[in-house]
Short mmCIF file of C-alpha atoms in Angstrom, two decimals:
data_model
loop_
_atom_site.label_atom_id
_atom_site.label_comp_id
_atom_site.label_asym_id
_atom_site.label_seq_id
_atom_site.Cartn_x
_atom_site.Cartn_y
_atom_site.Cartn_z
CA MET A 100 9.68 -44.85 -31.08
CA GLU A 101 5.81 -46.07 -29.86
CA ASP A 102 5.80 -42.59 -27.42
CA GLY A 103 6.42 -40.57 -31.49
CA GLY A 104 3.97 -42.64 -33.08
CA ARG A 105 1.21 -41.35 -30.15
CA GLY A 106 2.90 -37.51 -30.81
CA ASP A 107 1.37 -38.22 -35.13
CA THR A 108 -1.36 -39.47 -34.45
CA MET A 109 -2.79 -36.84 -31.64
CA THR A 110 -1.33 -34.12 -34.34
CA THR A 111 -3.17 -36.02 -37.31
CA GLU A 112 -6.26 -36.56 -35.61
CA MET A 113 -6.20 -32.82 -33.84
CA GLN A 114 -5.58 -31.57 -37.18
CA GLU A 115 -9.06 -33.66 -38.32
CA ILE A 116 -10.57 -31.60 -36.24
CA ALA A 117 -9.67 -28.41 -37.10
CA ILE A 118 -11.01 -29.34 -40.82
CA THR A 119 -13.81 -30.78 -40.22
CA GLU A 120 -14.79 -28.18 -37.45
CA ASP A 121 -16.82 -26.13 -39.93
CA LYS A 122 -18.85 -29.05 -41.71
CA PRO A 123 -22.41 -30.31 -40.10
CA LEU A 124 -22.30 -32.55 -37.05
CA LEU A 125 -23.78 -36.43 -37.15
CA THR A 126 -26.21 -36.84 -34.25
CA GLY A 127 -23.69 -38.86 -32.44
CA GLN A 128 -21.69 -36.28 -32.62
CA THR A 129 -23.98 -33.24 -31.81
CA ASP A 130 -24.60 -35.75 -28.29
CA THR A 131 -21.75 -35.84 -27.28
CA VAL A 132 -21.40 -31.84 -28.52
CA LYS A 133 -23.98 -31.32 -25.70
CA ASP A 134 -22.99 -32.53 -23.41
CA ALA A 135 -20.14 -30.99 -23.29
CA GLU A 136 -21.85 -28.37 -23.22
CA LEU A 137 -24.06 -29.24 -20.53
CA ALA A 138 -20.78 -29.44 -18.48
CA ALA A 139 -19.27 -27.39 -19.26
CA ARG A 140 -22.33 -24.88 -17.76
CA ILE A 141 -22.65 -27.40 -15.24
CA LEU A 142 -19.32 -26.32 -14.39
CA LEU A 143 -19.31 -23.42 -14.04
CA ASP A 144 -22.82 -22.56 -12.12
CA GLN A 145 -20.64 -23.77 -9.83
CA GLY A 146 -17.78 -22.23 -9.49
CA GLN A 147 -14.27 -23.88 -9.55
CA GLU A 148 -13.60 -24.57 -6.14
CA HIS A 149 -9.55 -23.20 -4.61
CA SER A 150 -7.29 -23.57 -1.17
CA VAL A 151 -4.30 -21.15 -0.85
CA GLU A 152 -1.97 -21.43 0.80
CA THR A 153 -1.48 -17.31 1.90
CA PRO A 154 1.30 -16.43 4.97
CA HIS A 155 -0.70 -16.32 7.20
CA GLY A 156 -2.75 -19.81 6.29
CA VAL A 157 -4.93 -21.32 3.55
CA LEU A 158 -8.89 -19.19 2.99
CA HIS A 159 -11.20 -21.85 0.03
CA VAL A 160 -11.99 -19.09 -2.25
CA THR A 161 -15.10 -20.11 -5.45
CA VAL A 162 -14.03 -19.44 -8.66
CA HIS A 163 -16.95 -18.79 -11.83
CA GLY A 164 -16.46 -17.48 -14.98
CA SER A 165 -13.63 -17.67 -17.53
CA ARG A 166 -10.60 -15.78 -15.63
CA THR A 167 -10.21 -12.76 -18.24
CA THR A 168 -7.71 -10.13 -16.52
CA ARG A 169 -8.97 -7.37 -18.51
CA ARG A 170 -11.46 -6.68 -16.62
CA PRO A 171 -11.82 -6.31 -13.27
CA ALA A 172 -12.90 -8.94 -11.27
CA ILE A 173 -15.98 -8.99 -8.73
CA LEU A 174 -14.28 -9.98 -5.28
CA THR A 175 -16.95 -10.46 -2.51
CA PHE A 176 -16.72 -11.74 1.45
CA HIS A 177 -19.03 -12.43 3.25
CA ASP A 178 -20.79 -12.16 6.73
CA VAL A 179 -21.33 -13.75 10.06
CA GLY A 180 -23.18 -16.36 10.22
CA LEU A 181 -23.28 -17.15 6.39
CA ASP A 182 -20.09 -19.05 3.48
CA SER A 183 -19.91 -16.96 -0.29
CA LYS A 184 -22.40 -19.50 -1.62
CA SER A 185 -24.74 -18.78 0.93
CA CYS A 186 -24.36 -15.27 0.72
CA PHE A 187 -24.27 -14.30 -2.80
CA SER A 188 -26.15 -16.93 -4.31
CA SER A 189 -29.12 -15.87 -5.14
CA LEU A 190 -27.54 -11.96 -5.85
CA PHE A 191 -25.21 -13.62 -8.90
CA LYS A 192 -27.44 -16.35 -9.89
CA PHE A 193 -30.55 -13.46 -10.63
CA GLU A 194 -32.03 -13.73 -14.05
CA GLU A 195 -30.67 -10.71 -14.20
CA MET A 196 -27.22 -9.98 -13.10
CA GLN A 197 -26.78 -12.48 -16.04
CA GLU A 198 -25.63 -9.77 -17.98
CA ILE A 199 -22.87 -8.41 -16.00
CA VAL A 200 -21.92 -12.28 -14.50
CA LYS A 201 -20.93 -12.99 -17.93
CA ASN A 202 -18.74 -10.53 -18.74
CA PHE A 203 -16.57 -10.72 -15.69
CA THR A 204 -15.07 -13.60 -13.48
CA LEU A 205 -16.66 -14.03 -10.44
CA ILE A 206 -13.88 -14.04 -7.61
CA HIS A 207 -15.96 -15.97 -3.76
CA ILE A 208 -14.06 -15.80 -0.67
CA ASP A 209 -14.04 -18.10 2.39
CA ALA A 210 -13.38 -16.52 5.76
CA PRO A 211 -10.71 -18.99 7.18
CA GLY A 212 -12.18 -22.18 8.13
CA GLN A 213 -16.70 -20.41 7.29
CA GLU A 214 -16.82 -22.68 4.08
CA GLU A 215 -19.82 -25.71 4.41
CA GLY A 216 -17.22 -28.74 5.32
CA ALA A 217 -15.04 -27.42 6.87
CA ALA A 218 -13.04 -28.97 9.77
CA ALA A 219 -12.55 -27.66 12.99
CA TYR A 220 -10.05 -25.94 14.61
CA PRO A 221 -8.19 -27.36 17.65
CA GLN A 222 -8.59 -26.43 20.59
CA GLY A 223 -6.88 -22.97 21.55
CA TYR A 224 -6.13 -22.25 17.51
CA GLN A 225 -5.21 -18.67 17.20
CA TYR A 226 -8.09 -16.85 14.27
CA PRO A 227 -6.16 -14.82 12.44
CA THR A 228 -7.98 -11.44 13.24
CA MET A 229 -9.43 -9.45 11.05
CA GLU A 230 -6.82 -7.13 9.88
CA THR A 231 -4.79 -10.10 9.31
CA ILE A 232 -8.34 -11.47 7.37
CA ALA A 233 -7.19 -8.73 4.71
CA GLU A 234 -4.13 -9.33 4.38
CA MET A 235 -5.05 -12.32 3.59
CA ILE A 236 -6.84 -11.37 0.50
CA PRO A 237 -3.75 -9.38 -2.06
CA THR A 238 -2.28 -13.56 -2.08
CA VAL A 239 -5.37 -14.80 -3.96
CA LEU A 240 -5.54 -11.67 -6.23
CA GLN A 241 -1.55 -12.88 -7.20
CA PHE A 242 -3.04 -16.17 -6.94
CA PHE A 243 -5.63 -15.85 -9.98
CA ASN A 244 -3.48 -13.21 -12.15
CA PHE A 245 -5.97 -9.83 -10.70
CA ARG A 246 -4.42 -6.49 -10.86
CA THR A 247 -7.58 -4.97 -9.48
CA VAL A 248 -10.93 -6.50 -8.77
CA ILE A 249 -14.86 -4.49 -7.49
CA GLY A 250 -15.07 -5.82 -4.12
CA VAL A 251 -18.67 -6.95 -2.89
CA GLY A 252 -18.77 -7.42 1.23
CA VAL A 253 -21.54 -7.71 3.76
CA GLY A 254 -21.49 -6.84 7.71
CA ALA A 255 -17.25 -8.46 8.38
CA GLY A 256 -16.57 -9.24 4.98
CA ALA A 257 -17.53 -4.80 3.78
CA TYR A 258 -15.59 -4.49 6.36
CA VAL A 259 -12.56 -6.74 6.31
CA LEU A 260 -12.46 -5.65 1.97
CA SER A 261 -12.65 -1.88 3.64
CA ARG A 262 -8.72 -2.77 5.45
CA PHE A 263 -7.78 -4.36 2.51
CA THR A 264 -8.73 -0.77 0.66
CA LEU A 265 -7.65 1.21 3.07
CA ALA A 266 -4.15 -1.09 2.82
CA ASN A 267 -3.94 -2.01 -1.10
CA PRO A 268 -5.82 1.31 -2.01
CA ASP A 269 -4.19 0.64 -6.17
CA SER A 270 -5.57 -2.24 -5.85
CA VAL A 271 -9.79 -1.58 -6.33
CA GLU A 272 -12.16 0.11 -8.47
CA GLY A 273 -15.15 -0.09 -7.12
CA LEU A 274 -16.35 -1.39 -3.56
CA VAL A 275 -19.71 -1.99 -2.85
CA LEU A 276 -20.43 -2.39 1.71
CA ILE A 277 -23.81 -3.84 2.23
CA ASN A 278 -24.06 -2.83 5.88
CA ILE A 279 -20.91 -1.70 6.80
CA ASP A 280 -19.58 -0.57 10.23
CA ILE A 281 -16.57 0.92 10.64
CA ASN A 282 -16.11 1.41 13.55
CA ALA A 283 -14.72 -0.38 17.02
CA ARG A 284 -17.56 -1.17 19.35
CA GLY A 285 -18.50 1.20 22.22
CA TRP A 286 -18.16 0.22 26.15
CA LEU A 287 -22.38 0.29 25.71
CA ASP A 288 -22.13 -2.42 22.68
CA TRP A 289 -19.80 -4.24 24.89
CA ALA A 290 -21.95 -4.78 27.76
CA ALA A 291 -25.03 -5.56 25.57
CA GLN A 292 -22.76 -8.82 23.73
CA LYS A 293 -22.01 -9.80 27.34
CA LEU A 294 -24.95 -9.85 28.18
CA SER A 295 -26.48 -11.13 25.00
CA ALA A 296 -23.68 -14.29 25.44
CA VAL A 297 -25.04 -15.01 29.05
CA THR A 298 -28.66 -15.20 27.64
CA SER A 299 -28.94 -16.16 23.93
CA SER A 300 -27.18 -19.01 22.11
CA LEU A 301 -24.72 -17.73 19.49
CA THR A 302 -26.98 -19.39 16.69
CA GLU A 303 -29.44 -16.33 17.97
CA GLN A 304 -26.64 -13.88 18.95
CA ILE A 305 -25.95 -13.90 15.45
CA LEU A 306 -29.56 -13.82 14.08
CA SER A 307 -29.86 -9.81 15.36
CA HIS A 308 -26.78 -9.80 13.90
CA LEU A 309 -28.18 -10.94 9.65
CA PHE A 310 -31.40 -9.71 10.74
CA SER A 311 -34.62 -6.91 11.48
CA GLN A 312 -36.33 -7.54 14.59
CA GLU A 313 -38.90 -7.34 12.77
CA GLU A 314 -38.18 -10.20 10.57
CA LEU A 315 -37.03 -11.91 13.70
CA SER A 316 -40.50 -11.30 15.71
CA SER A 317 -42.07 -12.61 12.65
CA ASN A 318 -39.80 -15.32 11.98
CA THR A 319 -39.86 -15.80 8.43
CA ASP A 320 -39.10 -17.88 5.60
CA LEU A 321 -35.51 -16.16 5.48
CA VAL A 322 -35.28 -16.45 9.21
CA GLN A 323 -35.90 -20.16 9.99
CA SER A 324 -34.15 -21.71 6.93
CA HIS A 325 -30.60 -19.34 8.56
CA ARG A 326 -31.21 -20.22 12.10
CA GLU A 327 -31.14 -24.06 10.83
CA GLN A 328 -28.46 -23.71 8.98
CA ILE A 329 -25.80 -21.57 11.47
CA SER A 330 -27.29 -23.82 14.57
CA LYS A 331 -25.89 -27.51 11.19
CA SER A 332 -22.83 -25.39 10.36
CA ASN A 333 -19.76 -25.43 12.69
CA LEU A 334 -20.18 -23.50 15.74
CA ALA A 335 -17.09 -24.16 16.64
CA ASN A 336 -15.42 -21.87 13.08
CA VAL A 337 -18.29 -19.57 13.77
CA GLU A 338 -17.99 -18.36 17.07
CA LEU A 339 -14.66 -17.92 16.13
CA PHE A 340 -15.19 -14.89 12.99
CA TRP A 341 -18.10 -13.66 15.48
CA LYS A 342 -15.56 -12.90 18.04
CA ASN A 343 -12.80 -11.68 16.36
CA TYR A 344 -15.33 -9.28 14.60
CA GLN A 345 -17.03 -8.22 17.67
CA SER A 346 -13.11 -7.55 18.66
CA ARG A 347 -12.90 -5.45 15.76
CA ARG A 348 -10.79 -1.85 15.10
CA ASP A 349 -11.64 1.38 14.32
CA LEU A 350 -10.72 1.84 10.79
CA ASN A 351 -10.60 5.23 11.41
CA ILE A 352 -11.97 6.96 8.35
CA ASP A 353 -12.97 10.78 7.32
CA ARG A 354 -13.55 13.56 4.72
CA THR A 355 -9.81 13.50 4.09
CA SER A 356 -8.45 10.22 5.30
CA THR A 357 -10.78 8.10 2.93
CA PHE A 358 -11.14 5.26 -0.02
CA LYS A 359 -9.06 6.27 -3.16
CA CYS A 360 -12.49 4.40 -5.42
CA PRO A 361 -16.23 4.81 -5.77
CA VAL A 362 -18.14 3.35 -3.28
CA MET A 363 -21.74 2.23 -2.79
CA LEU A 364 -23.01 1.75 0.87
CA VAL A 365 -26.60 -0.17 0.77
CA VAL A 366 -28.92 -0.92 3.72
CA GLY A 367 -32.22 -2.22 4.39
CA ASP A 368 -34.22 0.60 5.32
CA GLN A 369 -34.32 -0.75 10.14
CA ALA A 370 -31.75 -2.97 9.64
CA PRO A 371 -29.76 -3.42 12.24
CA TYR A 372 -26.32 -1.31 10.76
CA GLU A 373 -28.56 1.36 9.61
CA ASP A 374 -27.25 3.93 12.01
CA ALA A 375 -23.82 2.71 11.60
CA ALA A 376 -23.91 2.81 7.52
CA VAL A 377 -24.99 6.63 7.29
CA GLU A 378 -22.16 7.23 9.42
CA CYS A 379 -20.29 5.29 7.36
CA ASN A 380 -21.99 8.39 4.54
CA SER A 381 -21.34 10.29 6.58
CA LYS A 382 -17.13 10.20 6.36
CA LEU A 383 -16.52 9.57 2.40
CA ASP A 384 -16.12 11.68 0.26
CA PRO A 385 -19.53 12.91 -1.41
CA THR A 386 -18.46 13.17 -4.51
CA THR A 387 -17.33 9.09 -5.39
CA THR A 388 -19.92 8.20 -1.99
CA SER A 389 -23.58 6.39 -3.47
CA PHE A 390 -26.19 6.10 -0.39
CA LEU A 391 -28.70 3.11 -1.46
CA LYS A 392 -31.13 2.42 1.73
CA MET A 393 -33.36 0.45 0.71
CA ALA A 394 -37.30 -0.46 1.51
CA ASP A 395 -38.33 -3.92 2.44
CA ALA A 396 -35.23 -5.07 2.79
CA GLY A 397 -34.41 -6.74 5.92
CA GLY A 398 -30.95 -7.12 6.91
CA LEU A 399 -30.07 -8.63 3.84
CA PRO A 400 -31.36 -6.93 1.07
CA GLN A 401 -28.87 -8.91 -1.12
CA LEU A 402 -31.05 -11.81 0.17
CA THR A 403 -34.40 -10.26 -0.19
CA GLN A 404 -34.04 -7.98 -2.94
CA PRO A 405 -31.74 -8.66 -5.66
CA ALA A 406 -33.82 -7.10 -8.24
CA LYS A 407 -33.11 -4.03 -7.00
CA LEU A 408 -29.16 -4.90 -6.10
CA THR A 409 -28.75 -5.58 -9.33
CA GLU A 410 -30.08 -2.69 -11.33
CA ALA A 411 -27.92 -0.35 -8.26
CA PHE A 412 -25.11 -2.09 -9.15
CA LYS A 413 -25.20 -2.17 -13.20
CA TYR A 414 -25.48 2.19 -12.75
CA PHE A 415 -22.78 1.36 -10.60
CA ILE A 416 -20.70 -0.63 -12.78
CA GLN A 417 -21.19 1.93 -15.69
CA GLY A 418 -20.13 4.56 -13.22
CA MET A 419 -17.11 2.58 -13.55
CA GLY A 420 -17.26 2.50 -17.52
CA TYR A 421 -17.58 -1.13 -17.89
CA MET A 422 -20.74 -2.48 -19.60
CA ALA A 423 -21.35 1.45 -20.52
CA SER A 424 -23.73 -0.03 -24.30
CA SER A 425 -25.36 -2.46 -21.19
CA CYS A 426 -28.75 -1.25 -20.95
CA MET A 427 -30.88 -1.95 -17.30
CA THR A 428 -33.38 -4.63 -17.48
CA ARG A 429 -36.26 -3.18 -15.62
CA LEU A 430 -36.19 0.31 -16.04
CA SER A 431 -36.79 -1.49 -20.24
CA ARG A 432 -39.71 -2.79 -18.84
CA SER A 433 -41.02 0.74 -18.68
CA ARG A 434 -40.71 4.25 -20.21
CA THR A 435 -39.22 6.36 -17.02
CA THR A 436 -38.48 5.25 -13.49
CA SER A 437 -38.21 8.13 -10.91
CA LEU A 438 -35.87 7.68 -8.48
CA SER A 439 -36.69 10.00 -4.52
CA SER A 440 -33.09 11.34 -4.23
CA SER A 441 -31.36 13.83 -1.50
CA TYR A 442 -28.04 14.64 -2.01
CA SER A 443 -25.32 16.13 0.49
CA MET A 444 -22.84 18.55 -0.15
CA ASP A 445 -19.67 18.76 2.11
CA GLY A 446 -22.46 17.23 4.94
CA SER A 447 -25.22 20.02 4.80
CA ARG A 448 -28.65 18.77 2.95
CA SER A 449 -29.91 20.33 -0.21
CA ARG A 450 -33.33 19.56 -1.30
CA SER A 451 -35.02 16.55 -2.10
CA ARG A 452 -35.53 16.20 -5.94
CA THR A 453 -36.58 13.23 -8.59
CA LEU A 454 -34.62 12.21 -11.03
CA SER A 455 -35.97 10.20 -14.13
CA GLN A 456 -33.79 7.99 -15.96
CA GLY A 457 -35.41 7.24 -19.65
CA SER A 458 -35.66 3.79 -21.70
CA GLN A 459 -32.82 3.44 -23.48
CA GLY A 460 -30.45 0.88 -22.39
CA GLY A 461 -26.63 2.94 -22.80
CA GLN A 462 -28.12 6.15 -20.09
CA MET A 463 -25.99 6.68 -17.34
CA PRO A 464 -27.19 8.83 -14.94
CA PRO A 465 -25.39 12.40 -13.32
CA SER A 466 -22.59 11.89 -12.19
CA PRO A 467 -22.87 13.01 -8.97
CA SER A 468 -20.32 15.50 -7.62
CA GLN A 469 -22.28 14.87 -3.89
CA THR A 470 -23.21 12.27 -1.56
CA MET A 471 -26.64 10.83 -3.39
CA GLU A 472 -28.51 8.74 -1.16
CA VAL A 473 -31.42 6.70 -2.61
CA SER A 474 -34.39 5.00 -1.40
CA CYS A 475 -36.20 2.08 -3.20
#
């Protein structure tokens, strides 16, 4: 009876809330609402962390947003030596990126044992291969009830998402691959890595993977902060991920066996994987691929050039049919912008030309019927 009384009381309270919802709030009530809104914003900013059990082990996953399944989620996967926060926070917290973030759910996956504060694996632990990690992703989609995603991967994460996409083409609506290398290491790369392992610490090896030689020589603030971050991380776990990425298999992609979704390749000028990205571009379907080579971006363009990458990502999203009425924030600051572009059809290069876009919101660049290379 007491439970029934409490239920009646609760019902009455809910009715009272519904009745008084549109009335002006008292000062105390206003403060309570503001506190609740602030708490909600903080929770949204920090994300909700989950441990997702998969057939191959547990994945640490952080989710931002409303979890609406009407649109695909944006699914990210980080590079070696980083976690989801250090790899993507600068990009997805960038002011002009919020126009995208508020319309999509973000799902950040940390590779096994790479999240902040992860416990060390026991001696002799068999770390999952890159293929196995890719096979863990469908369970994450099922856990959050998402049928499709737009993948954003960097380095090793780009490789993992590529494997996942090739195996699950209907689950991926678009791919943004930063610093992608679709090839297994050759003998020269293997020998160079063996020599590097003898002469350099694990931290320095990974820094050489993440940053350009110019950045390393200049010892930029970004290099210094990542050197400190990596050295303080769980190096045993990082080494397991690093070794498995070095042992990756060839993706065997060519024009006849490739991704079924739109792809945007991104690499910094003079970045360690510039040549690998160029080679990948030559093997993809030119009708659905755009190639963005970013000047002054170094090895991690999502950290050094978030404004340029955000603008390119907005165009990419619009090209997929989402956010059609969204205006390009940087474009609206000036009357026009020019993108120096060179096109190639069926692997042959044609004349260079300049695309000039108006500042009106919702206007799309011409849909390319060939690979678009943009240097910015």
